[in-house]
Tab-separated table of C-alpha atoms in Angstrom:
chain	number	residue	atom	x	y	z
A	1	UNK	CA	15.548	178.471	176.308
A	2	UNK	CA	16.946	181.330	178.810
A	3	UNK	CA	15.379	184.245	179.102
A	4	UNK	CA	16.621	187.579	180.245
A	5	UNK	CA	15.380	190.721	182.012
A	6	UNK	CA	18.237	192.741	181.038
A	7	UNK	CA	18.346	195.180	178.107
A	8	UNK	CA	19.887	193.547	175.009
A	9	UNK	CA	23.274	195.465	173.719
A	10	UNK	CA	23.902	193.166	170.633
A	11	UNK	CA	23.431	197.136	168.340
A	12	UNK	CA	26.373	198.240	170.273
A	13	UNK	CA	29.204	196.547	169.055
A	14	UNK	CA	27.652	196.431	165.566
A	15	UNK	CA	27.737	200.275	165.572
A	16	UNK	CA	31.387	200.405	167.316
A	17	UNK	CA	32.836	198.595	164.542
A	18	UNK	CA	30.454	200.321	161.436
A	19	UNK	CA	32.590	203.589	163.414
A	20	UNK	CA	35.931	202.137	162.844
A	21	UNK	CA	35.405	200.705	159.682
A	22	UNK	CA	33.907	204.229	158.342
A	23	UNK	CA	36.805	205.441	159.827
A	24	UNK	CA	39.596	203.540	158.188
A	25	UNK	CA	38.266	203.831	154.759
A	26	UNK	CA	37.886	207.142	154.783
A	27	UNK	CA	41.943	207.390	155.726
A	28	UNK	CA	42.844	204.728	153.158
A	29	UNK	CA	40.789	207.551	150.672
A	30	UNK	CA	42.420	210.315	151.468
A	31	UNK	CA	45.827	208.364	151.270
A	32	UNK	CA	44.766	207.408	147.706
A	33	UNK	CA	44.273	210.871	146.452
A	34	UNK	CA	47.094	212.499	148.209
A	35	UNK	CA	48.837	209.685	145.941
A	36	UNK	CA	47.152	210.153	142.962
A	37	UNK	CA	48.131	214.218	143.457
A	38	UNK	CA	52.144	213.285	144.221
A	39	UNK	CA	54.049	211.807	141.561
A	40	UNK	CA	54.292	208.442	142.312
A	41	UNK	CA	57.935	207.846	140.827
A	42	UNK	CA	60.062	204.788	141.198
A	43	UNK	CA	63.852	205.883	142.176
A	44	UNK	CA	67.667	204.814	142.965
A	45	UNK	CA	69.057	206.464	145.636
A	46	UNK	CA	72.546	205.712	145.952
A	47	UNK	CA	72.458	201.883	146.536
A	48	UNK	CA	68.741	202.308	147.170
A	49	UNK	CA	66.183	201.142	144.920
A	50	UNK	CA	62.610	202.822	146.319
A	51	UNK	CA	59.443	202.112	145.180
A	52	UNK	CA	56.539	203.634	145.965
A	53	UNK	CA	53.448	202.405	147.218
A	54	UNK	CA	49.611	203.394	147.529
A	55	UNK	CA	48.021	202.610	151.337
A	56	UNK	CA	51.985	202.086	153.094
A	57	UNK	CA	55.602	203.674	153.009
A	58	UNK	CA	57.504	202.783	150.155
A	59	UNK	CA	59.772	199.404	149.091
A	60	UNK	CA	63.323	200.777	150.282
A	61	UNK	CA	65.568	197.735	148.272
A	62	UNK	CA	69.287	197.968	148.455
A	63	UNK	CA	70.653	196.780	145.395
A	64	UNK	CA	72.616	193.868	147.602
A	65	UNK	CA	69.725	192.208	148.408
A	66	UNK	CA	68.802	191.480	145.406
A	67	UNK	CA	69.322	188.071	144.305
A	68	UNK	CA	66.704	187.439	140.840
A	69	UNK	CA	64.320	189.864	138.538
A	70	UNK	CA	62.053	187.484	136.530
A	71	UNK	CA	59.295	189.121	134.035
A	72	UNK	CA	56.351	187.256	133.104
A	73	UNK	CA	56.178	185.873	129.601
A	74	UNK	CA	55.330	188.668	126.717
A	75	UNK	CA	52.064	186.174	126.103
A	76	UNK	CA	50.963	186.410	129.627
A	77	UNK	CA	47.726	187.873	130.371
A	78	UNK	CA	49.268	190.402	132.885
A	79	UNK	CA	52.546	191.787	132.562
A	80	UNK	CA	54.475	191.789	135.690
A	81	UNK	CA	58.018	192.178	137.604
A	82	UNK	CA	58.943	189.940	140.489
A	83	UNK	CA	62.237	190.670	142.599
A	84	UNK	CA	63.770	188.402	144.622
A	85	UNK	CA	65.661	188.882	147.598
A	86	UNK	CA	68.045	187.138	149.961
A	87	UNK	CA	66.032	185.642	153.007
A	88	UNK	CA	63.514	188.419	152.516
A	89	UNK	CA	59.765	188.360	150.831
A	90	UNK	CA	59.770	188.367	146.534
A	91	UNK	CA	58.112	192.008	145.507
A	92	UNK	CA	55.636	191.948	142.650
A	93	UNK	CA	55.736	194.902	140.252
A	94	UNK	CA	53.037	194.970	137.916
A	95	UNK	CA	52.531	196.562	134.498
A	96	UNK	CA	49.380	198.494	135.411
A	97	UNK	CA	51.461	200.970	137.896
A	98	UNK	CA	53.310	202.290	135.124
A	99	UNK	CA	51.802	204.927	132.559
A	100	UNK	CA	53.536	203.580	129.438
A	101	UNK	CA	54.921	199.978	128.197
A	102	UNK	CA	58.052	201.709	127.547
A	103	UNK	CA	58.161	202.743	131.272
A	104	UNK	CA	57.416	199.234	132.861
A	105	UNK	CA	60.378	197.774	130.028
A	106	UNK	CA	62.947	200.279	131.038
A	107	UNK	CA	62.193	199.388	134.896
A	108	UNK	CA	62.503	195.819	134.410
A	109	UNK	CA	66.140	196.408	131.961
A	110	UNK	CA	67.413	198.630	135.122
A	111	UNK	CA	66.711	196.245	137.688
A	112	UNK	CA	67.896	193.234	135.849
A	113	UNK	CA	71.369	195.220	135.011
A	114	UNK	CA	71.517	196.210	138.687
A	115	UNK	CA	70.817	192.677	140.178
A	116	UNK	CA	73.797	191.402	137.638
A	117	UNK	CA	76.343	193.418	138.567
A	118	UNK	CA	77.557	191.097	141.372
A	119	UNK	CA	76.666	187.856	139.910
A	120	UNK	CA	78.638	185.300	138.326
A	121	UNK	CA	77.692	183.734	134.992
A	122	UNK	CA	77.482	180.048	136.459
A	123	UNK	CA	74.552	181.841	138.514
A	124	UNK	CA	73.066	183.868	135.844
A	125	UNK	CA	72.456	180.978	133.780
A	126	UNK	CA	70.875	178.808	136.515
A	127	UNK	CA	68.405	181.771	137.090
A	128	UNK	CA	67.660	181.678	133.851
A	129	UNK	CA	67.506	177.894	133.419
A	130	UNK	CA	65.251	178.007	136.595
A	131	UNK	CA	62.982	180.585	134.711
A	132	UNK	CA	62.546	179.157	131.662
A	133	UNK	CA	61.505	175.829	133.413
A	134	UNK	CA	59.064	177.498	135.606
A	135	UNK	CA	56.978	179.177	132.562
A	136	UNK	CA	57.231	175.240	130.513
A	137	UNK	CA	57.201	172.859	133.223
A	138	UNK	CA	53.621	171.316	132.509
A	139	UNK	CA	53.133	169.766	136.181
A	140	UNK	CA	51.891	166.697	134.889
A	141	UNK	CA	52.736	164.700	137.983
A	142	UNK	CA	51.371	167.467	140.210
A	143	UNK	CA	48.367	167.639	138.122
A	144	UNK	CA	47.732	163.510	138.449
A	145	UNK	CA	47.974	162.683	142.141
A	146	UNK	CA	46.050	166.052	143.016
A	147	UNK	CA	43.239	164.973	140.887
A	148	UNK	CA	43.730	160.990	142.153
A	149	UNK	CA	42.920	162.638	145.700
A	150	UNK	CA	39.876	164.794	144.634
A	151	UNK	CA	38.209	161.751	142.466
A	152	UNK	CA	39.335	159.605	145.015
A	153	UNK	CA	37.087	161.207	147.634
A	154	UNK	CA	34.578	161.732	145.800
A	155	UNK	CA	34.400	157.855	144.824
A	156	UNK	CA	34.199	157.240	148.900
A	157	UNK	CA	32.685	160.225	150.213
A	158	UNK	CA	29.131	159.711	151.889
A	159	UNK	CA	26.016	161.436	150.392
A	160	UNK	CA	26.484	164.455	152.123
A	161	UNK	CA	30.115	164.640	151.022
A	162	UNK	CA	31.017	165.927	154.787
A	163	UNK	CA	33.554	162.777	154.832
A	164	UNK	CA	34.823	159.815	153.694
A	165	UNK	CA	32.593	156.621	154.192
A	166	UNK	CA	33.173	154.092	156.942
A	167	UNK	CA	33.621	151.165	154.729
A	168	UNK	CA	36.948	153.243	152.842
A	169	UNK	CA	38.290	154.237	155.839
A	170	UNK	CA	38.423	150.925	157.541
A	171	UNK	CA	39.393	149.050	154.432
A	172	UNK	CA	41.980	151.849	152.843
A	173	UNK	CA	42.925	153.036	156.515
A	174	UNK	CA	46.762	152.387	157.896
A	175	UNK	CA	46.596	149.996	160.677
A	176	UNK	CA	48.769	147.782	162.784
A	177	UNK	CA	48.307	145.157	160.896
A	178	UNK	CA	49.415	147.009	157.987
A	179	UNK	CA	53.406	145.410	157.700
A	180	UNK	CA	51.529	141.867	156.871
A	181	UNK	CA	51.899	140.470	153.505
A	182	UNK	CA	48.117	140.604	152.736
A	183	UNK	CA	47.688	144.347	154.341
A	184	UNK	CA	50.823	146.333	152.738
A	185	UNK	CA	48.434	148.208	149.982
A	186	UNK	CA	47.484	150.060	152.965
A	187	UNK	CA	50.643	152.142	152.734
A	188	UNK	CA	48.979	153.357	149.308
A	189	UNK	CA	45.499	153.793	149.901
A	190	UNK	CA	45.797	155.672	153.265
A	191	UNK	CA	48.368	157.984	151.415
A	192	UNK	CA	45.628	158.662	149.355
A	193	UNK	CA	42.437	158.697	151.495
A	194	UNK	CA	41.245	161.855	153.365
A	195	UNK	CA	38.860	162.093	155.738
A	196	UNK	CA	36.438	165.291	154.893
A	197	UNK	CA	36.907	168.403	152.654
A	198	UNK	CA	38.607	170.673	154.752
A	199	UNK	CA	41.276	167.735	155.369
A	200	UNK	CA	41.812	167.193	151.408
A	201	UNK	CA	41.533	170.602	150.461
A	202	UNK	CA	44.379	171.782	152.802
A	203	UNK	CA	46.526	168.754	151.259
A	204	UNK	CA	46.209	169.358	147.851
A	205	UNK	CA	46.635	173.114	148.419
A	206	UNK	CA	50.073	172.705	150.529
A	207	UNK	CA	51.014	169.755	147.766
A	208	UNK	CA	50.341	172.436	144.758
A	209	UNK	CA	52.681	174.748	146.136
A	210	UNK	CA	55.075	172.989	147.521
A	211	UNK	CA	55.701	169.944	144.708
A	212	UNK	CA	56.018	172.718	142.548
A	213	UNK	CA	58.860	174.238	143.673
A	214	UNK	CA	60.511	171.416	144.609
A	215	UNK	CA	60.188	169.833	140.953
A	216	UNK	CA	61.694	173.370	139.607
A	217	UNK	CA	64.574	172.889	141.616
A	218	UNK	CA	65.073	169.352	142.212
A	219	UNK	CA	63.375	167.815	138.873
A	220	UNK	CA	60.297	165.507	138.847
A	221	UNK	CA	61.982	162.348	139.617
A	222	UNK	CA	62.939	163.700	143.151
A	223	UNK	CA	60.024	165.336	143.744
A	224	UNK	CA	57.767	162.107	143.540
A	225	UNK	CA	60.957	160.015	145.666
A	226	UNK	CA	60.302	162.951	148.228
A	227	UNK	CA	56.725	162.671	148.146
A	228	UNK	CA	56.169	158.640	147.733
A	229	UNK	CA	59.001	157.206	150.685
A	230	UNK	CA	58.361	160.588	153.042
A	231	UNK	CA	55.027	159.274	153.373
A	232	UNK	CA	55.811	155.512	153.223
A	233	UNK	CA	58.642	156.358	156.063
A	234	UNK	CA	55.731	158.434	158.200
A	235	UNK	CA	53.599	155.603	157.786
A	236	UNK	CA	56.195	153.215	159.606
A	237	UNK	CA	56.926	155.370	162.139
A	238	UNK	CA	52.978	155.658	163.018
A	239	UNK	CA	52.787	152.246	162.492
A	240	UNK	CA	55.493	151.802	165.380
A	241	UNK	CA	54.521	154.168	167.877
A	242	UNK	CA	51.006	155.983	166.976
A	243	UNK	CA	47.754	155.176	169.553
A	244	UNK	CA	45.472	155.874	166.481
A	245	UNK	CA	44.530	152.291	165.125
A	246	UNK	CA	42.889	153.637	161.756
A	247	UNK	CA	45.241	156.377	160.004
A	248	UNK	CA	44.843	158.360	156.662
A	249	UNK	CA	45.644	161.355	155.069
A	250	UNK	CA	49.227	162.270	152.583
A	251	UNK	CA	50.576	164.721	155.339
A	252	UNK	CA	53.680	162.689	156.152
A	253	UNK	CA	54.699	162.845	151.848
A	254	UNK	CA	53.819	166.741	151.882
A	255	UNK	CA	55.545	167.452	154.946
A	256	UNK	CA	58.643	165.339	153.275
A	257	UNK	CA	58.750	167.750	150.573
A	258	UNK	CA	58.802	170.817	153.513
A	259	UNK	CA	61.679	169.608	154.781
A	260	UNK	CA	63.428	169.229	151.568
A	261	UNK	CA	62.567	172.844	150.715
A	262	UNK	CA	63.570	173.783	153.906
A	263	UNK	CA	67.032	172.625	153.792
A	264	UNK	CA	67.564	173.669	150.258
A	265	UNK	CA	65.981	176.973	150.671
A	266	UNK	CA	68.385	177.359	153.656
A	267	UNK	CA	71.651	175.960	151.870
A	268	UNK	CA	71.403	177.738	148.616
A	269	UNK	CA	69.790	181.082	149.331
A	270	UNK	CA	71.342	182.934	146.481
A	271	UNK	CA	70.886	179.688	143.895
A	272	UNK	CA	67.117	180.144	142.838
A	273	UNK	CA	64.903	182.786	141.966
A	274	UNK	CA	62.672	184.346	143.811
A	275	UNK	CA	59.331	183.029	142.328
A	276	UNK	CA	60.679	179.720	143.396
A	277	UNK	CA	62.210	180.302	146.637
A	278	UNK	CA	61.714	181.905	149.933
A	279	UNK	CA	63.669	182.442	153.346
A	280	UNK	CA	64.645	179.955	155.764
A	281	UNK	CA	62.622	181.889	158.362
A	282	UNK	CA	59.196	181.294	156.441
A	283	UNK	CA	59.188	178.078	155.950
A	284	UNK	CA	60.775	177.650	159.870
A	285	UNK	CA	57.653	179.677	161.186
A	286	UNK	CA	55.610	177.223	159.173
A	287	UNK	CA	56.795	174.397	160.670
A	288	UNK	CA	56.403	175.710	163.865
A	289	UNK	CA	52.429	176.491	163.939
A	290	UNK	CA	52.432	172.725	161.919
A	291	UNK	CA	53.964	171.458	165.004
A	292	UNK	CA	51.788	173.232	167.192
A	293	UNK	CA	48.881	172.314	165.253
A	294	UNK	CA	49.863	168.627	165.718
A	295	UNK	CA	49.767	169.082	169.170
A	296	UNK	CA	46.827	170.723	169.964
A	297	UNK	CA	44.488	169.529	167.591
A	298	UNK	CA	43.367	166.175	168.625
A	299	UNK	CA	43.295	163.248	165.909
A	300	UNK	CA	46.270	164.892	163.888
A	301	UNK	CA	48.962	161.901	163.915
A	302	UNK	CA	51.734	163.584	164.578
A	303	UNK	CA	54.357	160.612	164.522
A	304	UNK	CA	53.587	160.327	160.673
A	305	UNK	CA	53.958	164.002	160.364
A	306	UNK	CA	57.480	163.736	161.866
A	307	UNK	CA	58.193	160.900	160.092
A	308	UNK	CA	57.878	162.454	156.815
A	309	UNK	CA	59.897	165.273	157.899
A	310	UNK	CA	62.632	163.916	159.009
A	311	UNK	CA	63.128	162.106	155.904
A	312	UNK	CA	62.420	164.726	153.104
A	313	UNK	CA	65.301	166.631	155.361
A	314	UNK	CA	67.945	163.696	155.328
A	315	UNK	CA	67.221	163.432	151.411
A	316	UNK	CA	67.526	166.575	150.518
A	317	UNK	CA	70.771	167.481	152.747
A	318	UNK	CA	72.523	164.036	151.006
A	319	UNK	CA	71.534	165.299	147.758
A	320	UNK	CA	73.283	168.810	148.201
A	321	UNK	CA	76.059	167.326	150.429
A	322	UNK	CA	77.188	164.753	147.592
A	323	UNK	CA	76.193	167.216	144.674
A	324	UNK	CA	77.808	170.089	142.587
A	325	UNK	CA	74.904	173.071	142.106
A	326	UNK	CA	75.169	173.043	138.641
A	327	UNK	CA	74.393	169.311	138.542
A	328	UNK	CA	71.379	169.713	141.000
A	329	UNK	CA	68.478	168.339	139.059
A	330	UNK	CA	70.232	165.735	136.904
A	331	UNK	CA	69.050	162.398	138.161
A	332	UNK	CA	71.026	159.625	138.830
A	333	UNK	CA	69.739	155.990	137.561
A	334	UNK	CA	68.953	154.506	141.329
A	335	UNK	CA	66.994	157.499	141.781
A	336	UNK	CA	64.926	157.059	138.286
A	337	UNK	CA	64.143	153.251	138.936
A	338	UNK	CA	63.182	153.891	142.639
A	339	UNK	CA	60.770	156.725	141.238
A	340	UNK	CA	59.409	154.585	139.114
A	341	UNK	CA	58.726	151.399	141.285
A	342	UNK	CA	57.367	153.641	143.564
A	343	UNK	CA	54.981	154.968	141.576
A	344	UNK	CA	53.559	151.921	140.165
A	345	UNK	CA	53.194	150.125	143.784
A	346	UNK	CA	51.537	153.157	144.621
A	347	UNK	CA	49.055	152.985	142.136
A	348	UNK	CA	49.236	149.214	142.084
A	349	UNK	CA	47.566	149.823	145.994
A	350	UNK	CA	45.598	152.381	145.078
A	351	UNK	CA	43.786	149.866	142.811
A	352	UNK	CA	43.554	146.697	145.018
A	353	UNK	CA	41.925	148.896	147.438
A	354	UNK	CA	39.696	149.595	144.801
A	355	UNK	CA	38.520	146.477	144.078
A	356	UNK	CA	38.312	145.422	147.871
A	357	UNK	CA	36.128	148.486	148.342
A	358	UNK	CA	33.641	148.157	145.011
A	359	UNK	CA	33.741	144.750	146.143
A	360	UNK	CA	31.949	145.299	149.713
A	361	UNK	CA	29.839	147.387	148.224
C-alpha cells in the first residue's frame, strides 16, 4: 500500500462532470419544448425533402439521392419508414412522429412516388423482390451455425465460463499438422471453436448482420459458399505462414462475407434497398479499424483474417463480373453441390471432434 500526504481531489472531477452533465440536459430540455411549441412539419422544398428533427437540425434529402422507401409490414409491432440513399446512411421514420395514421400513410405514398420517378421498372421490381424477401426470409441457416457456436462453447467452456477448456482447444485447435489425413477435421472444429465470451459474442454478432444481408442479396447457397471456403481458405493461409501453433475462432468465414458485401455494396449502389445495403465508405472504414485491430491486438491471427478476405472479395467480384443483375441470386448447380458438401464436411468435423473430445474426457 502507498500512502499519501497530499489532499485527495477524487470530488473534483466528479463535480466537474455532474456540472456539464446538468448542463447539457437542461439544453437538450429546452430544445424539446421549443420543439414541442414549433410545428414540427415534414416539407418539400423544391427538390428538397426536409424533415425535422428533435435534439439536431433537420434531414435536408434531395429527392436524387434517394434510391429505396421500404415500410414495415401492416402486422409489425411498430410502424415505420426507412429511406435509402446512395452511398449515404438509411433514415428511419417512425409512425409515432406523426399525429394521425393517415399522416404517416400519406408520407410514406409521397416519398415512394418521389423516389420512382427516376427509376426503371427492372429496378422497381428488384426493390420490391428484395423487400418482400427480407420480411419472409426465415434465416434458418443463420439461425443454425449461430446457435452451433453458442452450444458449442458452452459444451467446452470451463466452470467459470471465462473460456474455452484446454483439452477443446488443443484437440479442436488449427495446427500445423492440420493438412494430414488424420488432422483435416481441424479445419471444422477451429471454425467453430472460440476462445471466451467476448470472442464468440463479437462473431456471432458481426455473422447476424452480415450473413443476413448477404443471403438477401446473394441467396443462401452463396452465403454459406462465402462463409464455409472464406474460412477454409484463411485457415490455409495461417496454416502456411501464421507463428501461432494453436488457432481458432470463424473470423476468416465472417470476414469472407465483408468482402463480398463490400464489393457488391460498391458495384451495385443503386441495386438494393436501403435496409439491406450501405455505402462503400462504411464498410471501408470497417475494414480499416479490423485491420488495425489485427495489428495491434496481440493473439488476433491476422493471416486467417486476410485470408478470408481476400477470397469472399474474388467470389463476389466473379459472381457480378460473369452475372446479369436480374439473375443475381439464382444459383448455378456447381455452386448448390459445393454448398452442400461443404456443409456436411463441416458438420461431419464438427462431430469427430466431438467424439475425440467426450472421449478424453
Amino acid at each position: 500500500m502507498f500512502e499519501t500526504s497530499e489532499p485527495r481531489s477524487t470530488n473534483l472531477p466528479i463535480f466537474t462532470v455532474s456540472v456539464v452533465y446538468a448542463f447539457v440536459l437542461m439544453l437538450l430540455l429546452s430544445k424539446q419544448h421549443k420543439n414541442k411549441i414549433t410545428p414540427q412539419v415534414i416539407s418539400v422544398d423544391g427538390n428538397v425533402l426536409i424533415i425535422p428533427r428533435v435534439f439536431s437540425k433537420s434531414h435536408h434529402i434531395y429527392l436524387h439521392e434517394i434510391k429505396s422507401v421500404e415500410k414495415s409490414k401492416p402486422c409489425a409491432k411498430n410502424l415505420f419508414v426507412l429511406i435509402g440513399r446512395y452511398n449515404k446512411s438509411t433514415i428511419f421514420i417512425d409512425r409515432l412522429g406523426f399525429s394521425t395514421a393517415k399522416d404517416f400513410e400519406n408520407f410514406a405514398a409521397l416519398v415512394a412516388q418521389l423516389a420512382s420517378k427516376n427509376q426503371t421498372d427492372e429496378y422497381l421490381q428488384r426493390i420490391a423482390s428484395i423487400t418482400a424477401r427480407n420480411n419472409l426470409k426465415s434465416q434458418f441457416a443463420i439461425i443454425i451455425i449461430s446457435l452451433t457456436w453458442l452450444a458449442l462453447y458452452a459444451l467446452v467452456c470451463t466452470t467459470g465460463i471465462d473460456k474455452i477448456s484446454d483439452s477443446a482447444i488443443t484437440k479442436g485447435a488449427l495446427t500445423k499438422d492440420t493438412l494430414k489425413l488424420d488432422e483435416l477435421y481441424r479445419l471444422a472444429s477451429s471454425f467453430f471453436l472460440h476462445l471466451n465470451p467476448i470472442h464468440l459474442g463479437l462473431n456471432v454478432m458481426t455473422f447476424s448482420i452480415i450473413s443476413r444481408n448477404i443471403e438477401l442479396m446473394l441467396g443462401r447457397v452463396r452465403m454459406v459458399n462465402i462463409l464455409f471456403l472464406s474460412a477454409v481458405t484463411g485457415s490455409l493461409l495461417s496454416w502456411a505462414f501464421s507463428s501461432y501453433s494453436l488457432v481458432i475462432g470463424a473470423s476468416g468465414g465472417i470476414l469472407g462475407l465483408l468482402g463480398a458485401y463490400f464489393v457488391i455494396c460498391v458495384r451495385y449502389p443503386r441495386s438494393f434497398p436501403g435496409s439491406v445495403s450501405t455505402s462503400g465508405r462504411a464498410i471501408s472504414l470497417v475494414l480499416i479499424l479490423q485491420l488495425c485491430s489485427d495489428l495491434t491486438i496481440p493473439g488476433v491471427d491476422i493471416f486467417s483474417h486476410i485470408g478470408g478476405l481476400v477470397f469472399g472479395i474474388t467470389y463476389a467480384y466473379l459472381i457480378s463480373r460473369f452475372r446479369t443483375l436480374v439473375s443475381f441470386d439464382s444459383v448455378s448447380p456447381i455452386e448448390f453441390r459445393v454448398s452442400a458438401t461443404a456443409s456436411c464436411l463441416y458438420l461431419g468435423g464438427l462431430i469427430y471432434f466431438l467424439a475425440l473430445y467426450i472421449t478424453a474426457l
